[in-house]
Tab-separated table of N, CA and C in Angstrom:
chain	number	residue	atom	x	y	z
A	6	MET	N	0.941	-0.953	-0.027
A	6	MET	CA	0.008	-0.002	0.047
A	6	MET	C	0.721	1.274	0.036
A	7	SER	N	0.549	2.187	-1.006
A	7	SER	CA	1.342	3.484	-0.839
A	7	SER	C	0.998	4.404	0.027
A	8	LYS	N	1.613	5.191	0.587
A	8	LYS	CA	1.359	6.145	1.685
A	8	LYS	C	0.297	7.148	0.829
A	9	PHE	N	0.335	7.070	-0.351
A	9	PHE	CA	-0.703	8.122	-1.038
A	9	PHE	C	-2.166	7.549	-1.325
A	10	ASP	N	-2.114	6.077	-0.658
A	10	ASP	CA	-3.553	5.324	-1.300
A	10	ASP	C	-4.773	6.224	-0.408
A	11	ILE	N	-5.331	6.969	-1.588
A	11	ILE	CA	-6.661	7.614	-0.946
A	11	ILE	C	-7.640	6.801	-0.335
A	12	GLY	N	-7.871	5.561	-1.025
A	12	GLY	CA	-9.004	4.971	-0.322
A	12	GLY	C	-8.984	4.552	1.185
A	13	ARG	N	-7.801	4.307	1.504
A	13	ARG	CA	-7.817	4.121	2.996
A	13	ARG	C	-7.209	5.045	3.981
A	14	SER	N	-7.464	6.315	3.621
A	14	SER	CA	-7.318	7.324	4.220
A	14	SER	C	-8.093	7.852	5.461
A	15	THR	N	-7.490	7.997	6.649
A	15	THR	CA	-8.341	8.274	7.762
A	15	THR	C	-8.645	9.767	7.990
A	16	THR	N	-8.185	10.861	7.154
A	16	THR	CA	-8.152	12.047	7.455
A	16	THR	C	-9.549	12.344	6.969
A	17	PRO	N	-10.027	13.706	7.395
A	17	PRO	CA	-11.412	14.069	7.045
A	17	PRO	C	-11.498	14.417	5.420
A	18	LEU	N	-10.564	14.759	4.961
A	18	LEU	CA	-10.382	15.152	3.568
A	18	LEU	C	-9.298	13.888	3.028
A	19	ALA	N	-9.660	13.259	1.627
A	19	ALA	CA	-8.946	12.296	1.276
A	19	ALA	C	-7.675	12.968	0.639
A	20	LEU	N	-6.703	13.318	1.630
A	20	LEU	CA	-5.383	14.083	0.833
A	20	LEU	C	-4.307	13.073	1.344
A	21	PRO	N	-2.979	13.380	1.163
A	21	PRO	CA	-1.874	12.480	1.490
A	21	PRO	C	-1.541	12.745	3.025
A	22	ARG	N	-1.181	11.861	3.786
A	22	ARG	CA	-0.687	12.392	5.180
A	22	ARG	C	0.388	13.428	5.346
A	23	ASP	N	1.189	13.513	4.396
A	23	ASP	CA	2.356	14.533	4.111
A	23	ASP	C	1.920	15.929	4.077
A	24	TYR	N	0.605	15.894	3.504
A	24	TYR	CA	-0.056	17.132	3.576
A	24	TYR	C	-0.548	17.629	4.605
A	25	TRP	N	-1.134	16.640	5.577
A	25	TRP	CA	-1.746	17.072	6.924
A	25	TRP	C	-0.497	17.253	7.706
A	26	ALA	N	0.415	16.500	7.673
A	26	ALA	CA	1.620	17.055	8.417
A	26	ALA	C	1.989	18.381	8.424
A	27	LEU	N	2.094	18.975	6.908
A	27	LEU	CA	2.645	20.159	6.687
A	27	LEU	C	1.645	21.043	7.271
A	28	VAL	N	0.108	20.758	7.052
A	28	VAL	CA	-0.974	21.850	7.671
A	28	VAL	C	-0.681	21.795	9.206
A	29	ASN	N	-0.499	20.849	9.804
A	29	ASN	CA	-0.533	21.023	11.302
A	29	ASN	C	0.809	21.696	11.654
A	30	GLY	N	2.104	21.483	10.974
A	30	GLY	CA	2.942	21.993	11.497
A	30	GLY	C	2.963	23.749	11.299
A	31	SER	N	2.330	23.814	10.100
A	31	SER	CA	2.287	25.345	9.634
A	31	SER	C	1.336	26.004	10.855
A	32	ILE	N	0.264	25.337	11.073
A	32	ILE	CA	-0.765	25.574	12.211
A	32	ILE	C	-0.018	25.951	13.575
A	33	ALA	N	0.900	25.154	13.781
A	33	ALA	CA	1.853	24.987	15.311
A	33	ALA	C	2.570	26.241	15.215
A	34	LEU	N	3.254	26.362	14.097
A	34	LEU	CA	4.303	27.315	13.883
A	34	LEU	C	3.697	28.996	14.094
A	35	ALA	N	2.407	28.955	13.334
A	35	ALA	CA	1.818	30.301	13.460
A	35	ALA	C	1.299	30.413	15.050
A	36	LEU	N	0.571	29.235	15.528
A	36	LEU	CA	0.282	29.690	17.147
A	36	LEU	C	1.607	29.919	18.089
A	37	SER	N	2.766	29.295	17.597
A	37	SER	CA	3.792	29.291	18.524
A	37	SER	C	4.259	30.860	18.070
A	38	ARG	N	4.186	31.394	16.843
A	38	ARG	CA	4.918	32.865	16.786
A	38	ARG	C	3.709	33.755	17.308
A	39	SER	N	2.402	33.587	17.182
A	39	SER	CA	1.449	34.553	18.064
A	39	SER	C	1.751	34.521	19.144
A	40	THR	N	1.919	33.286	20.100
A	40	THR	CA	2.076	32.922	21.584
A	40	THR	C	3.498	34.047	21.783
A	41	ALA	N	4.637	33.710	20.948
A	41	ALA	CA	5.730	34.445	21.299
A	41	ALA	C	5.461	36.048	21.382
A	42	LEU	N	4.730	36.596	20.226
A	42	LEU	CA	4.447	37.941	20.236
A	42	LEU	C	3.793	38.318	21.310
A	43	ILE	N	2.697	37.802	21.618
A	43	ILE	CA	1.933	38.219	22.694
A	43	ILE	C	2.694	38.160	24.209
A	44	LEU	N	3.574	37.095	24.493
A	44	LEU	CA	4.731	37.106	25.656
A	44	LEU	C	5.614	38.343	25.409
A	45	LEU	N	6.034	38.787	24.265
A	45	LEU	CA	6.841	39.759	24.145
A	45	LEU	C	6.156	41.157	24.394
A	46	LEU	N	5.068	41.208	24.041
A	46	LEU	CA	4.220	42.569	24.142
A	46	LEU	C	4.177	43.000	25.869
A	47	LEU	N	3.758	41.639	26.066
A	47	LEU	CA	3.547	41.663	27.657
A	47	LEU	C	4.704	42.216	28.601
A	48	LEU	N	5.697	41.406	28.176
A	48	LEU	CA	7.020	41.937	28.625
A	48	LEU	C	7.335	43.241	28.494
A	49	ARG	N	7.009	43.828	27.268
A	49	ARG	CA	7.183	45.060	26.939
A	49	ARG	C	6.571	46.123	28.035
A	50	GLU	N	5.153	45.632	28.081
A	50	GLU	CA	4.500	46.384	28.909
A	50	GLU	C	4.744	46.397	30.365
A	51	THR	N	5.140	45.377	30.834
A	51	THR	CA	5.730	45.242	32.000
A	51	THR	C	6.972	46.190	32.347
A	52	ILE	N	8.001	46.079	31.600
A	52	ILE	CA	9.025	46.755	31.610
A	52	ILE	C	8.836	48.468	31.461
A	53	ASP	N	7.977	48.666	30.563
A	53	ASP	CA	7.398	50.118	30.577
A	53	ASP	C	6.607	50.614	31.820
A	54	ARG	N	6.183	49.724	32.585
A	54	ARG	CA	5.391	50.043	33.960
A	54	ARG	C	6.272	49.942	35.265
A	55	HIS	N	7.363	49.142	34.940
A	55	HIS	CA	8.473	49.198	35.933
A	55	HIS	C	9.867	49.230	35.391
A	56	PRO	N	10.231	50.400	35.224
A	56	PRO	CA	11.578	50.681	34.805
A	56	PRO	C	12.691	50.194	35.442
A	57	PRO	N	13.595	49.512	34.919
A	57	PRO	CA	14.812	49.170	35.749
A	57	PRO	C	15.392	50.495	36.580
A	58	MET	N	15.847	49.974	37.588
A	58	MET	CA	16.437	51.331	38.509
A	58	MET	C	17.837	51.322	38.223
């Protein structure tokens, strides 16, 4: 059985598993980048409120 066998796919749409791995990886990267941006903005706000002495 080929990894591109669409007949036995367990994904919601009949697409190759490599495609879904790429989609999931892209979503994870986008979420991690947004999380990093939010944390950076919170850190910047905290530093602005409490400047170093």
